Tab-separated table of C-alpha atoms in Angstrom:
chain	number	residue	atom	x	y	z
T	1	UNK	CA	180.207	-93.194	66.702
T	2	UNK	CA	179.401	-89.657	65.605
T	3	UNK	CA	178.392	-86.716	68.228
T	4	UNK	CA	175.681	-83.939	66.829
T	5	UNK	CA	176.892	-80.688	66.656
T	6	UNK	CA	178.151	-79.265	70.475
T	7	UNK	CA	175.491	-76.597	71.420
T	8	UNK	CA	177.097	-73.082	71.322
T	9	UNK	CA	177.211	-72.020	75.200
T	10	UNK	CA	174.986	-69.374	76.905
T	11	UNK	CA	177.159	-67.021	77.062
T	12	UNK	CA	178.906	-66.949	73.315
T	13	UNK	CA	175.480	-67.135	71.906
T	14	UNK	CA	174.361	-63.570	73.919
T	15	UNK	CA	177.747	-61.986	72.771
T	16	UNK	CA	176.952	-63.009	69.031
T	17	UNK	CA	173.193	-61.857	69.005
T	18	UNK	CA	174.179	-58.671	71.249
T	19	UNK	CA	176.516	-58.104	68.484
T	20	UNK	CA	174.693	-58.363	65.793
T	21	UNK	CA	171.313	-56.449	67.263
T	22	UNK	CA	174.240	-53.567	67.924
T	23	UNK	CA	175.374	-53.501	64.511
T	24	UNK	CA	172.290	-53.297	62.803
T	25	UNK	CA	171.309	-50.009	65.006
T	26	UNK	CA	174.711	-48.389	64.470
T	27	UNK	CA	174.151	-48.785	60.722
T	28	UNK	CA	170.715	-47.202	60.514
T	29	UNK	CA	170.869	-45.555	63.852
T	30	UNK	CA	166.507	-44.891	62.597
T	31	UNK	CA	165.376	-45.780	66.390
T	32	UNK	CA	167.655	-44.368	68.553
T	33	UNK	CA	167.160	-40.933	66.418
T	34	UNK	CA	163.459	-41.323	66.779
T	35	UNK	CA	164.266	-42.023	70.667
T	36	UNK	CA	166.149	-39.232	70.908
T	37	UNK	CA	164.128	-36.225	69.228
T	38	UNK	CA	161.197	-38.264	70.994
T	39	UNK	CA	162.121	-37.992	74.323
T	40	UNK	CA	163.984	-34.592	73.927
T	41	UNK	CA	159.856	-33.287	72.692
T	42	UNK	CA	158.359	-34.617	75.758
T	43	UNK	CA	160.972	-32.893	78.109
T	44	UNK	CA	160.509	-29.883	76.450
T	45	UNK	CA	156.622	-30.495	76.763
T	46	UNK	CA	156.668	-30.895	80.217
T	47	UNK	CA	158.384	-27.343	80.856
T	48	UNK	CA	156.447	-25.482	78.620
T	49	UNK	CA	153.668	-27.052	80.944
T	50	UNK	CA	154.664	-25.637	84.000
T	51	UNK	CA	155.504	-22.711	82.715
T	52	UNK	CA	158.491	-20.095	84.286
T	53	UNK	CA	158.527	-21.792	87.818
T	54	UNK	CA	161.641	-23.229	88.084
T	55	UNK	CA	160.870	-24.614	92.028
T	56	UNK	CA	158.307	-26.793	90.526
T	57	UNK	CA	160.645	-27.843	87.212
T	58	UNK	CA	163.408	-28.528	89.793
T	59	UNK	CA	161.010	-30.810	92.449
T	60	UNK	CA	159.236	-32.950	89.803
T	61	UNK	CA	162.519	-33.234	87.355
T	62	UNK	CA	162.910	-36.518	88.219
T	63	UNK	CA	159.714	-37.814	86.946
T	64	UNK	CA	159.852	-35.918	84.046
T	65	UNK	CA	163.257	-37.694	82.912
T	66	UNK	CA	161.832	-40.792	83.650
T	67	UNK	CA	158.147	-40.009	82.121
T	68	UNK	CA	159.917	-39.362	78.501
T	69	UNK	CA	162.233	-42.638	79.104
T	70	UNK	CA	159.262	-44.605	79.431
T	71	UNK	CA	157.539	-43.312	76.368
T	72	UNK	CA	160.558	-43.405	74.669
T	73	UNK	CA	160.906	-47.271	75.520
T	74	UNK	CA	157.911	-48.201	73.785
T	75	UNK	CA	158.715	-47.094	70.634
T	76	UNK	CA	162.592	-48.928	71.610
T	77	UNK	CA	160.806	-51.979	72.705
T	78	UNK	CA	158.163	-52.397	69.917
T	79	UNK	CA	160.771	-52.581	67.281
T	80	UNK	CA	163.196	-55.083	69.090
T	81	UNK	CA	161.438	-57.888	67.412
T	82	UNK	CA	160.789	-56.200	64.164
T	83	UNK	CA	163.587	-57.189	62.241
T	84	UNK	CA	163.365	-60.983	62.922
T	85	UNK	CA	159.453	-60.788	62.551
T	86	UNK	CA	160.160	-59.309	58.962
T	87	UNK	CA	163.095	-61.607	57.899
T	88	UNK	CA	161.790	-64.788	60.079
T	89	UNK	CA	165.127	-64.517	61.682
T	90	UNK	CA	163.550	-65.379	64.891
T	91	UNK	CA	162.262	-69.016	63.272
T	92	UNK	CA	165.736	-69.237	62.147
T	93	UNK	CA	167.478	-68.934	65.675
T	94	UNK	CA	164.845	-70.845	67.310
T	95	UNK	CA	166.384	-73.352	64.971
T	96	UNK	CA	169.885	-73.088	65.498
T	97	UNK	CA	171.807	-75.351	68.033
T	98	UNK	CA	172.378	-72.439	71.110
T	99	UNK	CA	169.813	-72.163	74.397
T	100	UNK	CA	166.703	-69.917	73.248
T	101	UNK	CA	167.212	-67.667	76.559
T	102	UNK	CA	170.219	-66.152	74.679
T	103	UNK	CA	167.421	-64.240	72.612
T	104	UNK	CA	165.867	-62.720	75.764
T	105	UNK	CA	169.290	-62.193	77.227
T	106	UNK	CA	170.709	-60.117	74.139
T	107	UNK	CA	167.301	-58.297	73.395
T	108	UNK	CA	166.642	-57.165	76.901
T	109	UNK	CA	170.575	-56.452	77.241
T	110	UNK	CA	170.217	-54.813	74.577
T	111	UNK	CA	166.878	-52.801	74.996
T	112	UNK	CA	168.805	-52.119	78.081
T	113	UNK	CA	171.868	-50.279	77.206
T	114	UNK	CA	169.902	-48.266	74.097
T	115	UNK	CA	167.547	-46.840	76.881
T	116	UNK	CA	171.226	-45.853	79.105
T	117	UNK	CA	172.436	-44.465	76.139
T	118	UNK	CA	169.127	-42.289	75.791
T	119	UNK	CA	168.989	-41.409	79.891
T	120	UNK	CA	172.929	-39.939	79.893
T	121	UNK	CA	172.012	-37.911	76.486
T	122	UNK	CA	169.046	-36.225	78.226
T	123	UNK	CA	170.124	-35.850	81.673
T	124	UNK	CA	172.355	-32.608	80.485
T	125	UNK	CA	169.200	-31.442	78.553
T	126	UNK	CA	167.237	-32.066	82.232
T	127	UNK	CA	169.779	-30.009	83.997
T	128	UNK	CA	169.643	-27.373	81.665
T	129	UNK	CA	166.063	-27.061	80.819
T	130	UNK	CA	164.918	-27.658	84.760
T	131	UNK	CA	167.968	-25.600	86.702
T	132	UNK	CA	168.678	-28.881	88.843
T	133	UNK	CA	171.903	-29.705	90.507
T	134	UNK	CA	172.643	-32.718	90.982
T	135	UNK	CA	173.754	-33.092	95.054
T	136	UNK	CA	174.653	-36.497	95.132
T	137	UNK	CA	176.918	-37.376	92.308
T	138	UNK	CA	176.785	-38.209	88.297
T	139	UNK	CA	178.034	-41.754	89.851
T	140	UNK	CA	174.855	-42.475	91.791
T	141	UNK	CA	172.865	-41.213	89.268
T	142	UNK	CA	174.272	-43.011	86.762
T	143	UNK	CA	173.569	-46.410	88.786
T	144	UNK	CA	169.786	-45.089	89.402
T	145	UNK	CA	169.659	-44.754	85.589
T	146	UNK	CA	170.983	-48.333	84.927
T	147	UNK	CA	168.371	-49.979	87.460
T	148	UNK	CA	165.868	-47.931	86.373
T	149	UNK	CA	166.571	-48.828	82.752
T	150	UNK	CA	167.443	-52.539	83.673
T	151	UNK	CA	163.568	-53.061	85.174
T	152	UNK	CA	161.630	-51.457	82.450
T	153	UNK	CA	163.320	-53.728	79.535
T	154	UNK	CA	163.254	-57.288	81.373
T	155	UNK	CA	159.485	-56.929	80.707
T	156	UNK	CA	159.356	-54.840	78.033
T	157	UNK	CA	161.505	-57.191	76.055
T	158	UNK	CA	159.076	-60.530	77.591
T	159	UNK	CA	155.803	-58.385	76.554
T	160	UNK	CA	157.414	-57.286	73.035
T	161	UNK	CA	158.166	-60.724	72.094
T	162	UNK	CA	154.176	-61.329	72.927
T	163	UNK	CA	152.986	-58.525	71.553
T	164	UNK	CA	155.060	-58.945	67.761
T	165	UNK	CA	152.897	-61.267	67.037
T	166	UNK	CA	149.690	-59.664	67.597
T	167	UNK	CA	147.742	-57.109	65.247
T	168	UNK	CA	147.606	-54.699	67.648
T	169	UNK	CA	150.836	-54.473	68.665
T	170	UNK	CA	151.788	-50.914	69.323
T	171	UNK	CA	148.640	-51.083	71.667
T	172	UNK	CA	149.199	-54.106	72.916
T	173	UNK	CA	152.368	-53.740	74.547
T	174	UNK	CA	151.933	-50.285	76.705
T	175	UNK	CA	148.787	-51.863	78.150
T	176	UNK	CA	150.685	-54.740	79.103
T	177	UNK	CA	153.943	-53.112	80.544
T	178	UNK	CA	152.828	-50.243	82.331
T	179	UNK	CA	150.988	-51.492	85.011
T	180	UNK	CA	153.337	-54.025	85.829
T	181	UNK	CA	156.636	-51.366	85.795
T	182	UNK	CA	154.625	-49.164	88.122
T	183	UNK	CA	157.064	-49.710	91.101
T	184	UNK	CA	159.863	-50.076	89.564
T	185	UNK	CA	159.105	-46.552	87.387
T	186	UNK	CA	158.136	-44.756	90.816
T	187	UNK	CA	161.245	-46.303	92.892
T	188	UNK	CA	163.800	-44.673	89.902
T	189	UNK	CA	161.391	-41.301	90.002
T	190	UNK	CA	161.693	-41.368	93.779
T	191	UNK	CA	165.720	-42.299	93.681
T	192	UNK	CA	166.655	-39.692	90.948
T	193	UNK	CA	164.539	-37.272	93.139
T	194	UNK	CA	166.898	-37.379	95.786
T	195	UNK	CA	169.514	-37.751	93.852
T	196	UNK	CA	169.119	-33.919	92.512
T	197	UNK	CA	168.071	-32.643	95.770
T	198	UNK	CA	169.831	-34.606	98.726
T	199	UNK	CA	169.246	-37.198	100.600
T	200	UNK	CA	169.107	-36.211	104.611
T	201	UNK	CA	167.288	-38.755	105.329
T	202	UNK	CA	169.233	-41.746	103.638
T	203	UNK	CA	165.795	-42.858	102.253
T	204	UNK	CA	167.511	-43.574	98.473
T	205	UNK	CA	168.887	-46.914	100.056
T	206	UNK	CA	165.462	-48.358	100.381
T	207	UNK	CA	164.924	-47.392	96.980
T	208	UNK	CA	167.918	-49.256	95.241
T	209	UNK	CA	166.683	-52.331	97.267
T	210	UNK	CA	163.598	-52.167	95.403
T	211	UNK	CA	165.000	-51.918	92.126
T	212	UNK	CA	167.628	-54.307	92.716
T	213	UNK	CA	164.377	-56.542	93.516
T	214	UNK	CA	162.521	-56.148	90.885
T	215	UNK	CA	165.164	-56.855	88.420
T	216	UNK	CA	165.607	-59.903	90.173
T	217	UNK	CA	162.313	-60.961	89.648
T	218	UNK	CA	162.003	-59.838	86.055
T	219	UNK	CA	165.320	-60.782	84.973
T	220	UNK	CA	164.677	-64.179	86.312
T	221	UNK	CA	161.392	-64.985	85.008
T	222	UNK	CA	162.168	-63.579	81.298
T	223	UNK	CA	165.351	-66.390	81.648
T	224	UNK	CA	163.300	-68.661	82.773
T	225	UNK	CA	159.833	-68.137	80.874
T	226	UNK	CA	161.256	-66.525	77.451
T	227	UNK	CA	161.625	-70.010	75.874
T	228	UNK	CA	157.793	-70.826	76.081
T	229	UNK	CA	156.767	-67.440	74.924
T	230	UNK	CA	158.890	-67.894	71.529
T	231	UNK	CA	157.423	-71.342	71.051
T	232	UNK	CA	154.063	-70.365	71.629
């Protein structure tokens, strides 16, 4: 009696599409250059805003880093799905013998590290341009980076998978994902606040627990829910 082909498991099948998804941006490297000059404008935009006063750069620098991350992540997020929308790769894989939450695992994975990647390139541009020290460690930044990051793909990469389809895309998908990342966004803002300027108060504790949360959530329903949002 003849078996069908073994499916591939879970975790092979994320390390192959990861791979691949990496190796297509490291040969172009056209998005994360965009996200980079991108983000670098709106950080730039912010302290021309304000102006000279470096109390009020220093207080608010944590929102600004995360206010050009998110903007940046729309343009990082929109064009996750642009490459198998264009080549109907994604028909392709959604043929293939291997568990369709791979996809969602590698893309947000993915979306995930490209958005780390863009945080630790403008957090010395933050320092310098804002005068900020940061009190409490490149370590715990670092990890208020990666939650911060982790939250806003999960959904971004569950919304950009809904939105590739659509005509409106590029509108589509901020009007879906920002509400929703509110928290999340303002837990990060709140955490990389106190991260600059000190924590007497051990408040950034209560943070963490809320973005450890939400990714929970997120990560969990995209694993779960990613499968019917291909197929439909």
């Amino acid at each position: 009696m003849k078996r069908g082909p073994r499916p591939i498991s879970l975790l092979k099948t994320v390390g192959v599409l990861l791979a691949k998804d990496l190796l297509i941006e490291w040969r172009t490297r056209a998005r994360l250059n965009a996200l980079v000059f991108f983000a670098l404008a709106t950080l730039l935009l912010f302290s021309f805003a304000v102006g000279p006063d470096t109390k009020v750069l220093a207080r608010n620098a944590g929102g600004y880093l995360w206010l050009a991350l998110l903007f940046a992540s729309v343009l990082a997020l929109g064009e996750s799905f642009r490459v198998e929308q264009e080549n109907l790769t994604l028909d392709g894989l959604r043929l293939a013998p291997a568990d369709a939450r791979a996809i969602f695992l590698s893309k947000a994975v993915g979306n995930a590290l490209l958005l780390v990647l863009l945080g630790v390139l403008l957090i010395p541009v933050m320092v310098a341009l804002y005068a900020v020290n940061v009190a409490m460690g490149m370590g715990t930044l670092l990890t208020t980076l990666v939650l911060g990051c982790m939250a806003i793909s999960a959904p971004g990469t569950v919304y950009s998978a809904i939105a590739s389809n659509a005509r409106a895309r590029d509108v589509l998908l901020p009007l879906l994902l920002f509400p929703l990342i509110i928290p999340a966004l303002l837990a990060a803002a709140k955490a990389t606040s106190l991260v600059l300027q000190g924590d007497p108060m051990n408040q950034i504790g209560s943070w963490f627990g809320l973005l450890v949360g939400f990714n929970l959530i997120y990560w969990g329903l995209g694993f779960v829910l990613f499968p019917r949002v291909i197929e439909d």
